[in-house]
PDB file of N, CA and C in Angstrom:
ATOM      1  N   MET A   1       0.800  -0.986  -0.040  1.00 82.00           N
ATOM      2  CA  MET A   1      -0.155  -0.034   0.110  1.00 82.00           C
ATOM      3  C   MET A   1       0.867   1.346  -0.004  1.00 82.00           C
ATOM      4  N   GLU A   2       1.998   1.205   0.528  1.00 89.00           N
ATOM      5  CA  GLU A   2       2.995   2.216   0.889  1.00 89.00           C
ATOM      6  C   GLU A   2       3.470   2.572  -0.501  1.00 89.00           C
ATOM      7  N   LEU A   3       3.600   1.465  -1.393  1.00 91.00           N
ATOM      8  CA  LEU A   3       4.406   1.701  -2.644  1.00 91.00           C
ATOM      9  C   LEU A   3       3.375   2.742  -3.605  1.00 91.00           C
ATOM     10  N   LEU A   4       2.135   2.319  -3.205  1.00 94.00           N
ATOM     11  CA  LEU A   4       1.221   3.029  -4.226  1.00 94.00           C
ATOM     12  C   LEU A   4       1.347   4.698  -3.830  1.00 94.00           C
ATOM     13  N   PHE A   5       1.263   4.953  -2.553  1.00 95.00           N
ATOM     14  CA  PHE A   5       1.368   6.446  -2.029  1.00 95.00           C
ATOM     15  C   PHE A   5       2.853   6.916  -2.474  1.00 95.00           C
ATOM     16  N   ALA A   6       3.818   6.271  -2.626  1.00 96.00           N
ATOM     17  CA  ALA A   6       5.028   6.794  -3.037  1.00 96.00           C
ATOM     18  C   ALA A   6       4.877   6.883  -4.875  1.00 96.00           C
ATOM     19  N   ALA A   7       4.364   6.151  -5.512  1.00 97.00           N
ATOM     20  CA  ALA A   7       3.931   6.179  -6.800  1.00 97.00           C
ATOM     21  C   ALA A   7       3.071   7.440  -7.098  1.00 97.00           C
ATOM     22  N   LEU A   8       2.344   7.655  -6.301  1.00 97.00           N
ATOM     23  CA  LEU A   8       1.341   8.953  -6.462  1.00 97.00           C
ATOM     24  C   LEU A   8       2.181  10.201  -6.326  1.00 97.00           C
ATOM     25  N   GLY A   9       3.061   9.859  -5.260  1.00 97.00           N
ATOM     26  CA  GLY A   9       3.874  11.398  -4.979  1.00 97.00           C
ATOM     27  C   GLY A   9       4.771  11.566  -6.081  1.00 97.00           C
ATOM     28  N   GLY A  10       5.487  10.490  -6.656  1.00 97.00           N
ATOM     29  CA  GLY A  10       6.153  10.685  -7.937  1.00 97.00           C
ATOM     30  C   GLY A  10       5.322  11.150  -8.990  1.00 97.00           C
ATOM     31  N   ALA A  11       3.981  10.794  -9.102  1.00 97.00           N
ATOM     32  CA  ALA A  11       3.303  11.361 -10.365  1.00 97.00           C
ATOM     33  C   ALA A  11       3.075  12.796 -10.279  1.00 97.00           C
ATOM     34  N   VAL A  12       2.677  13.090  -8.965  1.00 97.00           N
ATOM     35  CA  VAL A  12       2.463  14.576  -8.617  1.00 97.00           C
ATOM     36  C   VAL A  12       3.624  15.214  -8.878  1.00 97.00           C
ATOM     37  N   LEU A  13       4.953  14.820  -8.242  1.00 97.00           N
ATOM     38  CA  LEU A  13       5.974  16.037  -8.605  1.00 97.00           C
ATOM     39  C   LEU A  13       6.536  15.911 -10.043  1.00 97.00           C
ATOM     40  N   GLY A  14       6.014  14.751 -10.817  1.00 96.00           N
ATOM     41  CA  GLY A  14       6.321  14.881 -12.301  1.00 96.00           C
ATOM     42  C   GLY A  14       5.301  15.664 -13.069  1.00 96.00           C
ATOM     43  N   LEU A  15       4.300  15.717 -12.520  1.00 96.00           N
ATOM     44  CA  LEU A  15       2.915  16.606 -13.152  1.00 96.00           C
ATOM     45  C   LEU A  15       3.560  18.086 -12.656  1.00 96.00           C
ATOM     46  N   ALA A  16       3.930  18.220 -11.692  1.00 96.00           N
ATOM     47  CA  ALA A  16       4.347  19.649 -11.200  1.00 96.00           C
ATOM     48  C   ALA A  16       5.670  20.242 -12.059  1.00 96.00           C
ATOM     49  N   ALA A  17       6.416  19.197 -12.233  1.00 96.00           N
ATOM     50  CA  ALA A  17       7.668  19.439 -13.244  1.00 96.00           C
ATOM     51  C   ALA A  17       7.185  19.896 -14.492  1.00 96.00           C
ATOM     52  N   ARG A  18       6.107  19.094 -14.991  1.00 94.00           N
ATOM     53  CA  ARG A  18       5.490  19.400 -16.385  1.00 94.00           C
ATOM     54  C   ARG A  18       5.091  20.908 -16.573  1.00 94.00           C
ATOM     55  N   TYR A  19       4.519  21.438 -15.677  1.00 94.00           N
ATOM     56  CA  TYR A  19       3.653  22.526 -15.650  1.00 94.00           C
ATOM     57  C   TYR A  19       4.762  23.809 -15.133  1.00 94.00           C
ATOM     58  N   VAL A  20       5.785  23.640 -14.324  1.00 95.00           N
ATOM     59  CA  VAL A  20       6.780  24.654 -13.958  1.00 95.00           C
ATOM     60  C   VAL A  20       7.792  25.064 -15.035  1.00 95.00           C
ATOM     61  N   LEU A  21       8.336  23.673 -15.560  1.00 93.00           N
ATOM     62  CA  LEU A  21       9.531  23.652 -16.367  1.00 93.00           C
ATOM     63  C   LEU A  21       9.095  24.269 -17.834  1.00 93.00           C
ATOM     64  N   PRO A  22      10.082  25.139 -18.213  1.00 91.00           N
ATOM     65  CA  PRO A  22       9.919  25.709 -19.744  1.00 91.00           C
ATOM     66  C   PRO A  22      10.148  24.280 -20.615  1.00 91.00           C
ATOM     67  N   GLY A  23       9.218  24.605 -22.043  1.00 87.00           N
ATOM     68  CA  GLY A  23       9.439  23.582 -23.012  1.00 87.00           C
ATOM     69  C   GLY A  23       8.605  22.406 -22.839  1.00 87.00           C
ATOM     70  N   ARG A  24       7.543  22.687 -21.995  1.00 85.00           N
ATOM     71  CA  ARG A  24       6.300  21.578 -21.898  1.00 85.00           C
ATOM     72  C   ARG A  24       5.793  21.049 -23.558  1.00 85.00           C
ATOM     73  N   THR A  25       5.797  21.992 -24.395  1.00 88.00           N
ATOM     74  CA  THR A  25       5.338  21.680 -25.804  1.00 88.00           C
ATOM     75  C   THR A  25       6.263  20.733 -26.580  1.00 88.00           C
ATOM     76  N   ASN A  26       7.293  20.452 -26.103  1.00 86.00           N
ATOM     77  CA  ASN A  26       8.214  19.574 -26.676  1.00 86.00           C
ATOM     78  C   ASN A  26       8.263  18.179 -26.372  1.00 86.00           C
ATOM     79  N   HIS A  27       7.444  17.613 -25.207  1.00 87.00           N
ATOM     80  CA  HIS A  27       7.198  16.407 -25.176  1.00 87.00           C
ATOM     81  C   HIS A  27       6.009  16.042 -24.573  1.00 87.00           C
ATOM     82  N   GLY A  28       5.627  14.909 -24.586  1.00 88.00           N
ATOM     83  CA  GLY A  28       4.084  14.548 -24.406  1.00 88.00           C
ATOM     84  C   GLY A  28       3.623  14.836 -22.918  1.00 88.00           C
ATOM     85  N   ALA A  29       2.448  14.867 -22.689  1.00 91.00           N
ATOM     86  CA  ALA A  29       1.761  15.376 -21.697  1.00 91.00           C
ATOM     87  C   ALA A  29       1.935  14.393 -20.350  1.00 91.00           C
ATOM     88  N   VAL A  30       1.985  13.074 -20.552  1.00 95.00           N
ATOM     89  CA  VAL A  30       2.094  12.045 -19.378  1.00 95.00           C
ATOM     90  C   VAL A  30       3.517  11.835 -19.248  1.00 95.00           C
ATOM     91  N   LEU A  31       4.524  11.977 -20.194  1.00 95.00           N
ATOM     92  CA  LEU A  31       6.052  11.545 -20.007  1.00 95.00           C
ATOM     93  C   LEU A  31       6.416  11.920 -18.644  1.00 95.00           C
ATOM     94  N   LEU A  32       6.499  13.033 -18.160  1.00 96.00           N
ATOM     95  CA  LEU A  32       7.294  13.423 -17.063  1.00 96.00           C
ATOM     96  C   LEU A  32       6.531  12.896 -15.698  1.00 96.00           C
ATOM     97  N   PRO A  33       5.148  12.776 -15.743  1.00 97.00           N
ATOM     98  CA  PRO A  33       4.448  12.161 -14.680  1.00 97.00           C
ATOM     99  C   PRO A  33       4.777  10.706 -14.629  1.00 97.00           C
ATOM    100  N   ALA A  34       5.040  10.145 -15.859  1.00 97.00           N
ATOM    101  CA  ALA A  34       5.247   8.637 -15.798  1.00 97.00           C
ATOM    102  C   ALA A  34       6.615   8.403 -15.184  1.00 97.00           C
ATOM    103  N   ILE A  35       7.595   9.400 -15.863  1.00 97.00           N
ATOM    104  CA  ILE A  35       8.913   8.983 -15.367  1.00 97.00           C
ATOM    105  C   ILE A  35       9.095   9.296 -13.695  1.00 97.00           C
ATOM    106  N   GLY A  36       8.376  10.299 -13.154  1.00 97.00           N
ATOM    107  CA  GLY A  36       8.411  10.231 -11.785  1.00 97.00           C
ATOM    108  C   GLY A  36       7.779   9.190 -11.144  1.00 97.00           C
ATOM    109  N   THR A  37       6.595   8.636 -11.636  1.00 98.00           N
ATOM    110  CA  THR A  37       6.183   7.402 -11.085  1.00 98.00           C
ATOM    111  C   THR A  37       6.862   6.200 -10.987  1.00 98.00           C
ATOM    112  N   ILE A  38       7.666   6.137 -12.172  1.00 98.00           N
ATOM    113  CA  ILE A  38       8.579   4.951 -12.275  1.00 98.00           C
ATOM    114  C   ILE A  38       9.667   5.159 -11.488  1.00 98.00           C
ATOM    115  N   VAL A  39      10.392   6.227 -11.190  1.00 98.00           N
ATOM    116  CA  VAL A  39      11.419   6.440 -10.482  1.00 98.00           C
ATOM    117  C   VAL A  39      11.125   6.315  -9.188  1.00 98.00           C
ATOM    118  N   ALA A  40       9.997   6.907  -8.642  1.00 98.00           N
ATOM    119  CA  ALA A  40       9.762   6.678  -7.221  1.00 98.00           C
ATOM    120  C   ALA A  40       9.403   5.139  -6.829  1.00 98.00           C
ATOM    121  N   MET A  41       8.745   4.513  -7.825  1.00 97.00           N
ATOM    122  CA  MET A  41       8.390   3.061  -7.483  1.00 97.00           C
ATOM    123  C   MET A  41       9.844   2.233  -7.200  1.00 97.00           C
ATOM    124  N   VAL A  42      10.707   2.397  -8.329  1.00 98.00           N
ATOM    125  CA  VAL A  42      11.943   1.783  -8.283  1.00 98.00           C
ATOM    126  C   VAL A  42      12.889   1.934  -6.816  1.00 98.00           C
ATOM    127  N   VAL A  43      12.867   3.352  -6.573  1.00 98.00           N
ATOM    128  CA  VAL A  43      13.747   3.825  -5.566  1.00 98.00           C
ATOM    129  C   VAL A  43      13.192   3.359  -4.313  1.00 98.00           C
ATOM    130  N   TRP A  44      11.801   3.344  -4.191  1.00 97.00           N
ATOM    131  CA  TRP A  44      11.116   2.734  -2.952  1.00 97.00           C
ATOM    132  C   TRP A  44      11.231   1.261  -2.689  1.00 97.00           C
ATOM    133  N   VAL A  45      11.233   0.480  -3.774  1.00 96.00           N
ATOM    134  CA  VAL A  45      11.552  -0.922  -3.700  1.00 96.00           C
ATOM    135  C   VAL A  45      12.933  -1.289  -3.449  1.00 96.00           C
ATOM    136  N   ALA A  46      13.991  -0.293  -4.066  1.00 97.00           N
ATOM    137  CA  ALA A  46      15.254  -0.529  -3.673  1.00 97.00           C
ATOM    138  C   ALA A  46      15.587  -0.272  -2.324  1.00 97.00           C
ATOM    139  N   LEU A  47      15.202   0.798  -1.851  1.00 96.00           N
ATOM    140  CA  LEU A  47      15.327   1.253  -0.331  1.00 96.00           C
ATOM    141  C   LEU A  47      14.933   0.217   0.663  1.00 96.00           C
ATOM    142  N   THR A  48      13.792  -0.349   0.387  1.00 95.00           N
ATOM    143  CA  THR A  48      13.075  -1.543   1.316  1.00 95.00           C
ATOM    144  C   THR A  48      13.757  -2.692   0.963  1.00 95.00           C
ATOM    145  N   TRP A  49      14.584  -2.989  -0.095  1.00 96.00           N
ATOM    146  CA  TRP A  49      15.430  -4.323  -0.048  1.00 96.00           C
ATOM    147  C   TRP A  49      16.851  -3.932   0.665  1.00 96.00           C
ATOM    148  N   PHE A  50      17.161  -2.548   0.808  1.00 96.00           N
ATOM    149  CA  PHE A  50      18.311  -2.218   1.527  1.00 96.00           C
ATOM    150  C   PHE A  50      17.926  -2.220   3.261  1.00 96.00           C
ATOM    151  N   GLY A  51      16.833  -2.471   3.330  1.00 95.00           N
ATOM    152  CA  GLY A  51      16.546  -2.582   4.813  1.00 95.00           C
ATOM    153  C   GLY A  51      15.863  -1.221   5.498  1.00 95.00           C
ATOM    154  N   TRP A  52      15.556  -0.401   4.586  1.00 95.00           N
ATOM    155  CA  TRP A  52      15.012   1.025   5.330  1.00 95.00           C
ATOM    156  C   TRP A  52      13.633   0.632   5.573  1.00 95.00           C
ATOM    157  N   ALA A  53      13.207   1.223   6.733  1.00 93.00           N
ATOM    158  CA  ALA A  53      11.760   0.849   7.251  1.00 93.00           C
ATOM    159  C   ALA A  53      10.799   1.789   6.306  1.00 93.00           C
ATOM    160  N   TRP A  54       9.703   1.144   5.983  1.00 88.00           N
ATOM    161  CA  TRP A  54       8.781   1.698   5.320  1.00 88.00           C
ATOM    162  C   TRP A  54       7.902   2.815   6.016  1.00 88.00           C
ATOM    163  N   ASN A  55       7.907   2.795   7.415  1.00 89.00           N
ATOM    164  CA  ASN A  55       7.113   3.854   7.978  1.00 89.00           C
ATOM    165  C   ASN A  55       8.108   4.944   8.731  1.00 89.00           C
ATOM    166  N   GLY A  56       9.371   4.650   8.178  1.00 87.00           N
ATOM    167  CA  GLY A  56      10.309   5.840   8.765  1.00 87.00           C
ATOM    168  C   GLY A  56      10.466   7.077   7.639  1.00 87.00           C
ATOM    169  N   GLY A  57      10.750   7.971   8.078  1.00 92.00           N
ATOM    170  CA  GLY A  57      10.448   9.450   7.240  1.00 92.00           C
ATOM    171  C   GLY A  57      11.802   9.507   6.068  1.00 92.00           C
ATOM    172  N   TRP A  58      13.066   8.928   6.536  1.00 95.00           N
ATOM    173  CA  TRP A  58      13.943   8.910   5.417  1.00 95.00           C
ATOM    174  C   TRP A  58      13.782   8.308   4.184  1.00 95.00           C
ATOM    175  N   ILE A  59      13.116   6.966   3.831  1.00 96.00           N
ATOM    176  CA  ILE A  59      12.571   6.427   2.803  1.00 96.00           C
ATOM    177  C   ILE A  59      11.458   7.531   2.047  1.00 96.00           C
ATOM    178  N   TRP A  60      10.800   8.231   2.672  1.00 95.00           N
ATOM    179  CA  TRP A  60       9.830   9.170   1.896  1.00 95.00           C
ATOM    180  C   TRP A  60      10.642  10.205   1.477  1.00 95.00           C
ATOM    181  N   TRP A  61      11.321  10.653   2.164  1.00 96.00           N
ATOM    182  CA  TRP A  61      12.170  12.165   1.549  1.00 96.00           C
ATOM    183  C   TRP A  61      13.190  11.595   0.512  1.00 96.00           C
ATOM    184  N   ALA A  62      13.903  10.337   0.522  1.00 97.00           N
ATOM    185  CA  ALA A  62      14.750   9.821  -0.468  1.00 97.00           C
ATOM    186  C   ALA A  62      14.140   9.577  -1.602  1.00 97.00           C
ATOM    187  N   THR A  63      12.861   8.849  -1.431  1.00 97.00           N
ATOM    188  CA  THR A  63      12.036   8.544  -2.543  1.00 97.00           C
ATOM    189  C   THR A  63      11.554   9.828  -3.353  1.00 97.00           C
ATOM    190  N   LEU A  64      11.038  10.707  -2.704  1.00 97.00           N
ATOM    191  CA  LEU A  64      10.266  11.826  -3.222  1.00 97.00           C
ATOM    192  C   LEU A  64      11.408  12.727  -4.004  1.00 97.00           C
ATOM    193  N   ILE A  65      12.604  13.182  -3.229  1.00 98.00           N
ATOM    194  CA  ILE A  65      13.581  14.078  -3.841  1.00 98.00           C
ATOM    195  C   ILE A  65      14.118  13.290  -4.965  1.00 98.00           C
ATOM    196  N   ILE A  66      14.462  11.870  -4.979  1.00 98.00           N
ATOM    197  CA  ILE A  66      15.160  11.352  -6.176  1.00 98.00           C
ATOM    198  C   ILE A  66      14.092  11.373  -7.340  1.00 98.00           C
ATOM    199  N   ALA A  67      12.630  11.280  -7.213  1.00 98.00           N
ATOM    200  CA  ALA A  67      11.562  11.147  -8.195  1.00 98.00           C
ATOM    201  C   ALA A  67      11.661  12.481  -8.723  1.00 98.00           C
ATOM    202  N   GLY A  68      11.419  13.526  -7.692  1.00 97.00           N
ATOM    203  CA  GLY A  68      11.277  14.955  -8.427  1.00 97.00           C
ATOM    204  C   GLY A  68      12.501  15.314  -9.362  1.00 97.00           C
ATOM    205  N   GLY A  69      13.697  14.965  -8.757  1.00 98.00           N
ATOM    206  CA  GLY A  69      14.873  15.395  -9.528  1.00 98.00           C
ATOM    207  C   GLY A  69      15.077  14.782 -10.699  1.00 98.00           C
ATOM    208  N   ALA A  70      14.591  13.311 -10.877  1.00 98.00           N
ATOM    209  CA  ALA A  70      14.508  12.792 -12.179  1.00 98.00           C
ATOM    210  C   ALA A  70      13.531  13.411 -12.969  1.00 98.00           C
ATOM    211  N   SER A  71      12.462  13.956 -12.546  1.00 97.00           N
ATOM    212  CA  SER A  71      11.497  14.406 -13.497  1.00 97.00           C
ATOM    213  C   SER A  71      12.003  15.790 -13.941  1.00 97.00           C
ATOM    214  N   VAL A  72      12.478  16.615 -13.188  1.00 97.00           N
ATOM    215  CA  VAL A  72      13.065  17.711 -13.588  1.00 97.00           C
ATOM    216  C   VAL A  72      14.261  17.563 -14.499  1.00 97.00           C
ATOM    217  N   ALA A  73      15.194  16.769 -14.215  1.00 97.00           N
ATOM    218  CA  ALA A  73      16.232  16.420 -15.118  1.00 97.00           C
ATOM    219  C   ALA A  73      15.754  16.132 -16.471  1.00 97.00           C
ATOM    220  N   SER A  74      14.787  15.042 -16.425  1.00 96.00           N
ATOM    221  CA  SER A  74      14.404  14.636 -17.941  1.00 96.00           C
ATOM    222  C   SER A  74      13.588  15.679 -18.538  1.00 96.00           C
ATOM    223  N   GLY A  75      12.906  16.487 -17.916  1.00 95.00           N
ATOM    224  CA  GLY A  75      12.213  17.616 -18.672  1.00 95.00           C
ATOM    225  C   GLY A  75      13.019  18.543 -19.314  1.00 95.00           C
ATOM    226  N   MET A  76      14.227  18.823 -18.358  1.00 95.00           N
ATOM    227  CA  MET A  76      15.046  19.985 -19.024  1.00 95.00           C
ATOM    228  C   MET A  76      16.067  19.361 -20.117  1.00 95.00           C
ATOM    229  N   THR A  77      16.144  18.003 -19.951  1.00 95.00           N
ATOM    230  CA  THR A  77      17.103  17.337 -20.973  1.00 95.00           C
ATOM    231  C   THR A  77      16.280  17.325 -22.235  1.00 95.00           C
ATOM    232  N   LEU A  78      15.208  16.684 -22.012  1.00 93.00           N
ATOM    233  CA  LEU A  78      14.228  16.375 -23.338  1.00 93.00           C
ATOM    234  C   LEU A  78      13.752  17.685 -23.999  1.00 93.00           C
ATOM    235  N   ALA A  79      13.581  18.880 -23.283  1.00 91.00           N
ATOM    236  CA  ALA A  79      13.292  19.963 -23.962  1.00 91.00           C
ATOM    237  C   ALA A  79      14.311  20.546 -24.843  1.00 91.00           C
ATOM    238  N   ARG A  80      15.610  20.511 -24.236  1.00 92.00           N
ATOM    239  CA  ARG A  80      16.615  20.954 -24.885  1.00 92.00           C
ATOM    240  C   ARG A  80      17.067  20.108 -26.260  1.00 92.00           C
ATOM    241  N   SER A  81      17.100  18.947 -26.075  1.00 92.00           N
ATOM    242  CA  SER A  81      17.225  17.716 -27.138  1.00 92.00           C
ATOM    243  C   SER A  81      16.322  17.899 -28.060  1.00 92.00           C
ATOM    244  N   ARG A  82      15.013  18.262 -27.848  1.00 91.00           N
ATOM    245  CA  ARG A  82      14.030  18.120 -28.809  1.00 91.00           C
ATOM    246  C   ARG A  82      14.340  19.563 -29.691  1.00 91.00           C
ATOM    247  N   VAL A  83      14.588  20.583 -28.970  1.00 89.00           N
ATOM    248  CA  VAL A  83      14.493  21.816 -29.717  1.00 89.00           C
ATOM    249  C   VAL A  83      15.853  21.732 -30.692  1.00 89.00           C
ATOM    250  N   ALA A  84      16.831  21.265 -30.081  1.00 90.00           N
ATOM    251  CA  ALA A  84      18.039  21.020 -30.913  1.00 90.00           C
ATOM    252  C   ALA A  84      17.936  20.128 -32.225  1.00 90.00           C
ATOM    253  N   GLY A  85      17.049  19.279 -31.933  1.00 88.00           N
ATOM    254  CA  GLY A  85      16.806  18.047 -33.011  1.00 88.00           C
ATOM    255  C   GLY A  85      15.847  18.904 -34.068  1.00 88.00           C
ATOM    256  N   ASP A  86      14.952  19.552 -33.599  1.00 86.00           N
ATOM    257  CA  ASP A  86      13.990  20.462 -34.439  1.00 86.00           C
ATOM    258  C   ASP A  86      14.936  21.452 -35.408  1.00 86.00           C
ATOM    259  N   SER A  87      15.859  21.937 -34.760  1.00 87.00           N
ATOM    260  CA  SER A  87      16.622  22.965 -35.534  1.00 87.00           C
ATOM    261  C   SER A  87      17.411  22.246 -36.583  1.00 87.00           C
ATOM    262  N   ARG A  88      18.149  21.176 -36.147  1.00 87.00           N
ATOM    263  CA  ARG A  88      18.876  20.442 -37.146  1.00 87.00           C
ATOM    264  C   ARG A  88      17.928  19.728 -38.357  1.00 87.00           C
ATOM    265  N   MET A  89      16.903  19.621 -38.132  1.00 85.00           N
ATOM    266  CA  MET A  89      16.025  19.072 -39.089  1.00 85.00           C
ATOM    267  C   MET A  89      15.593  20.146 -39.809  1.00 85.00           C
ATOM    268  N   LEU A  90      15.091  21.207 -39.409  1.00 85.00           N
ATOM    269  CA  LEU A  90      14.734  22.314 -39.878  1.00 85.00           C
ATOM    270  C   LEU A  90      16.105  22.861 -41.070  1.00 85.00           C
ATOM    271  N   HIS A  91      17.094  22.856 -40.676  1.00 85.00           N
ATOM    272  CA  HIS A  91      18.174  23.193 -41.336  1.00 85.00           C
ATOM    273  C   HIS A  91      18.486  22.327 -42.605  1.00 85.00           C
ATOM    274  N   GLU A  92      18.293  20.958 -42.094  1.00 83.00           N
ATOM    275  CA  GLU A  92      18.544  20.065 -43.310  1.00 83.00           C
ATOM    276  C   GLU A  92      17.488  20.084 -44.339  1.00 83.00           C
ATOM    277  N   LEU A  93      16.333  20.261 -43.832  1.00 83.00           N
ATOM    278  CA  LEU A  93      15.069  20.581 -44.891  1.00 83.00           C
ATOM    279  C   LEU A  93      15.211  21.609 -45.826  1.00 83.00           C
ATOM    280  N   MET A  94      15.721  22.734 -44.942  1.00 83.00           N
ATOM    281  CA  MET A  94      16.116  23.991 -45.809  1.00 83.00           C
ATOM    282  C   MET A  94      17.083  23.932 -47.101  1.00 83.00           C
ATOM    283  N   ARG A  95      18.093  23.135 -46.446  1.00 81.00           N
ATOM    284  CA  ARG A  95      19.198  22.855 -47.341  1.00 81.00           C
ATOM    285  C   ARG A  95      19.187  21.993 -48.315  1.00 81.00           C
ATOM    286  N   THR A  96      18.190  20.797 -48.115  1.00 78.00           N
ATOM    287  CA  THR A  96      18.186  19.845 -49.357  1.00 78.00           C
ATOM    288  C   THR A  96      16.735  19.545 -49.740  1.00 78.00           C
ATOM    289  N   GLY A  97      15.743  19.742 -49.055  1.00 71.00           N
ATOM    290  CA  GLY A  97      14.491  19.636 -49.108  1.00 71.00           C
ATOM    291  C   GLY A  97      13.780  18.304 -48.787  1.00 71.00           C
ATOM    292  N   HIS A  98      14.928  17.435 -48.304  1.00 71.00           N
ATOM    293  CA  HIS A  98      14.312  16.030 -47.865  1.00 71.00           C
ATOM    294  C   HIS A  98      15.174  15.859 -46.654  1.00 71.00           C
ATOM    295  N   PRO A  99      14.410  15.269 -45.552  1.00 69.00           N
ATOM    296  CA  PRO A  99      14.906  14.948 -44.209  1.00 69.00           C
ATOM    297  C   PRO A  99      15.870  13.818 -44.284  1.00 69.00           C
ATOM    298  N   GLY A 100      17.076  13.685 -43.949  1.00 66.00           N
ATOM    299  CA  GLY A 100      18.020  12.829 -43.667  1.00 66.00           C
ATOM    300  C   GLY A 100      18.836  12.594 -45.063  1.00 66.00           C
ATOM    301  N   ARG A 101      18.828  13.308 -45.938  1.00 62.00           N
ATOM    302  CA  ARG A 101      19.658  13.211 -47.064  1.00 62.00           C
ATOM    303  C   ARG A 101      20.687  14.488 -47.160  1.00 62.00           C
ATOM    304  N   ALA A 102      21.889  13.973 -47.488  1.00 55.00           N
ATOM    305  CA  ALA A 102      22.982  15.004 -47.468  1.00 55.00           C
ATOM    306  C   ALA A 102      23.215  15.718 -48.939  1.00 55.00           C
TER     307      ALA A 102
END
């Protein structure tokens, strides 16, 4: 049951990252919340395997900080990468008229 709350926390942090970070038009609407959810679940399970108590405060802090950080890092990286890729494609299309041809 606690894993579901950790997953929900990761989804909420990913959703917040989507609407706080610039460049949200460059990736899907569900991508950052999905990344936050998956990272929160993986971190939670890993920390419980390492023996952290599920009712302790540190497991919650660590899980939510790592999930939020992964969402923010992914959002910033994806936005930059997509803008650079679109710019390269536009340059190529303007030069040759065909994508991917030299």
